[in-house]
Tab-separated table of C-alpha atoms in Angstrom:
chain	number	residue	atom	x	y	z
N	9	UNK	CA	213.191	311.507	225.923
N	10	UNK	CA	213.824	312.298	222.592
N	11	UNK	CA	213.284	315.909	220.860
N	12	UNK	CA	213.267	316.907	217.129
N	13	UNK	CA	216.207	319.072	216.754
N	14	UNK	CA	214.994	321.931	215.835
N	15	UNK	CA	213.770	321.869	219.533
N	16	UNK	CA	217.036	321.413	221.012
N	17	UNK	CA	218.396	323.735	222.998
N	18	UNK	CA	214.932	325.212	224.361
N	19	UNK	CA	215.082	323.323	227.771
N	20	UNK	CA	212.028	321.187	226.981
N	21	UNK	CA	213.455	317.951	227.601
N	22	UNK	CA	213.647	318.895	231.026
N	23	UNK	CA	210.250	320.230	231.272
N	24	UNK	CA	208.886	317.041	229.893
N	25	UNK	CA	211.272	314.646	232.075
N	26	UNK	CA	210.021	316.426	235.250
N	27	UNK	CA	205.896	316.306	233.769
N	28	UNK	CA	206.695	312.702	233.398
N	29	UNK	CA	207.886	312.300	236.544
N	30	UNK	CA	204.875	313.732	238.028
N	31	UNK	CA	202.711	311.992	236.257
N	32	UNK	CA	204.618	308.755	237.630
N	33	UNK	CA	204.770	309.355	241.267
N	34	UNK	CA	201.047	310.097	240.639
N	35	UNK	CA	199.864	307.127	239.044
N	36	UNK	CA	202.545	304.782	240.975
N	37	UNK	CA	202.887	306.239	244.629
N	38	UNK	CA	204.646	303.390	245.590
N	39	UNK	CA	207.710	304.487	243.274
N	40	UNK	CA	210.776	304.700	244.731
N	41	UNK	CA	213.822	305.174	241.725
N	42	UNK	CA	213.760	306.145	238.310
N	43	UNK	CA	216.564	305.133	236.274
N	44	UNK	CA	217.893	306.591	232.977
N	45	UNK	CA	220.031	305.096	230.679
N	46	UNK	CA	221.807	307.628	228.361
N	47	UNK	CA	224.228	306.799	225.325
N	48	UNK	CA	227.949	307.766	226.016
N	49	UNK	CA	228.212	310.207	223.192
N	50	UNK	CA	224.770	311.603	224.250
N	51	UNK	CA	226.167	314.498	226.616
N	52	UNK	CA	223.297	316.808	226.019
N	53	UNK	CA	221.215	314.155	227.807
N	54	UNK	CA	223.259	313.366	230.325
N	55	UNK	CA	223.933	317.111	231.592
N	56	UNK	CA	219.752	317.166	231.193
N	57	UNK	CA	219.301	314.343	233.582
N	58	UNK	CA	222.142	316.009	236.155
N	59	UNK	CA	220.678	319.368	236.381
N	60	UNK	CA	216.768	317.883	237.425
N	61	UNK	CA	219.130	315.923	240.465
N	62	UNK	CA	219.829	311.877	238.801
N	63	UNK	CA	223.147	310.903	239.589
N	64	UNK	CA	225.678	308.382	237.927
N	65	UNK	CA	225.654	305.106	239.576
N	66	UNK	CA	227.325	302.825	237.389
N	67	UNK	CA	229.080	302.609	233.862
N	68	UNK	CA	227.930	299.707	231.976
N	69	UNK	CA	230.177	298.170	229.721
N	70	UNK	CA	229.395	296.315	226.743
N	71	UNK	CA	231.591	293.399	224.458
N	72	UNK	CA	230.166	292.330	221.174
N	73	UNK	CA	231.309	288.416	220.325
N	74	UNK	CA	231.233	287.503	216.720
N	75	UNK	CA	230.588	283.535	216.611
């Protein structure tokens, strides 16, 4: 989800994470997970995606090889 920010701060992202996950369940009733994927340095986000109930799983770490 990403917000223009001037809009930061307003608890929108939230309100549009949980529409969206309405919206899915509706369309795909079959849907069991939703997974978000959230940049390290993106704490705002990641609080955001705590308070509506996701969890953290798993850390992925990445290795960039220069050939």
């Amino acid at each position: 989800i990403y917000l223009d920010p001037k809009f930061h701060g307003k608890r929108l992202g939230g309100e549009m994470l949980s529409y969206a996950e309405k919206e899915a369940i509706k369309k795909y009733p079959q849907l069991k997970k939703i997974i978000a994927k959230v940049l390290v340095e993106n704490i705002a986000s990641e609080k955001m995606f705590e308070k509506v109930g996701y969890q953290k799983h798993f850390v992925q770490l990445e290795k960039n090889i220069n050939i």
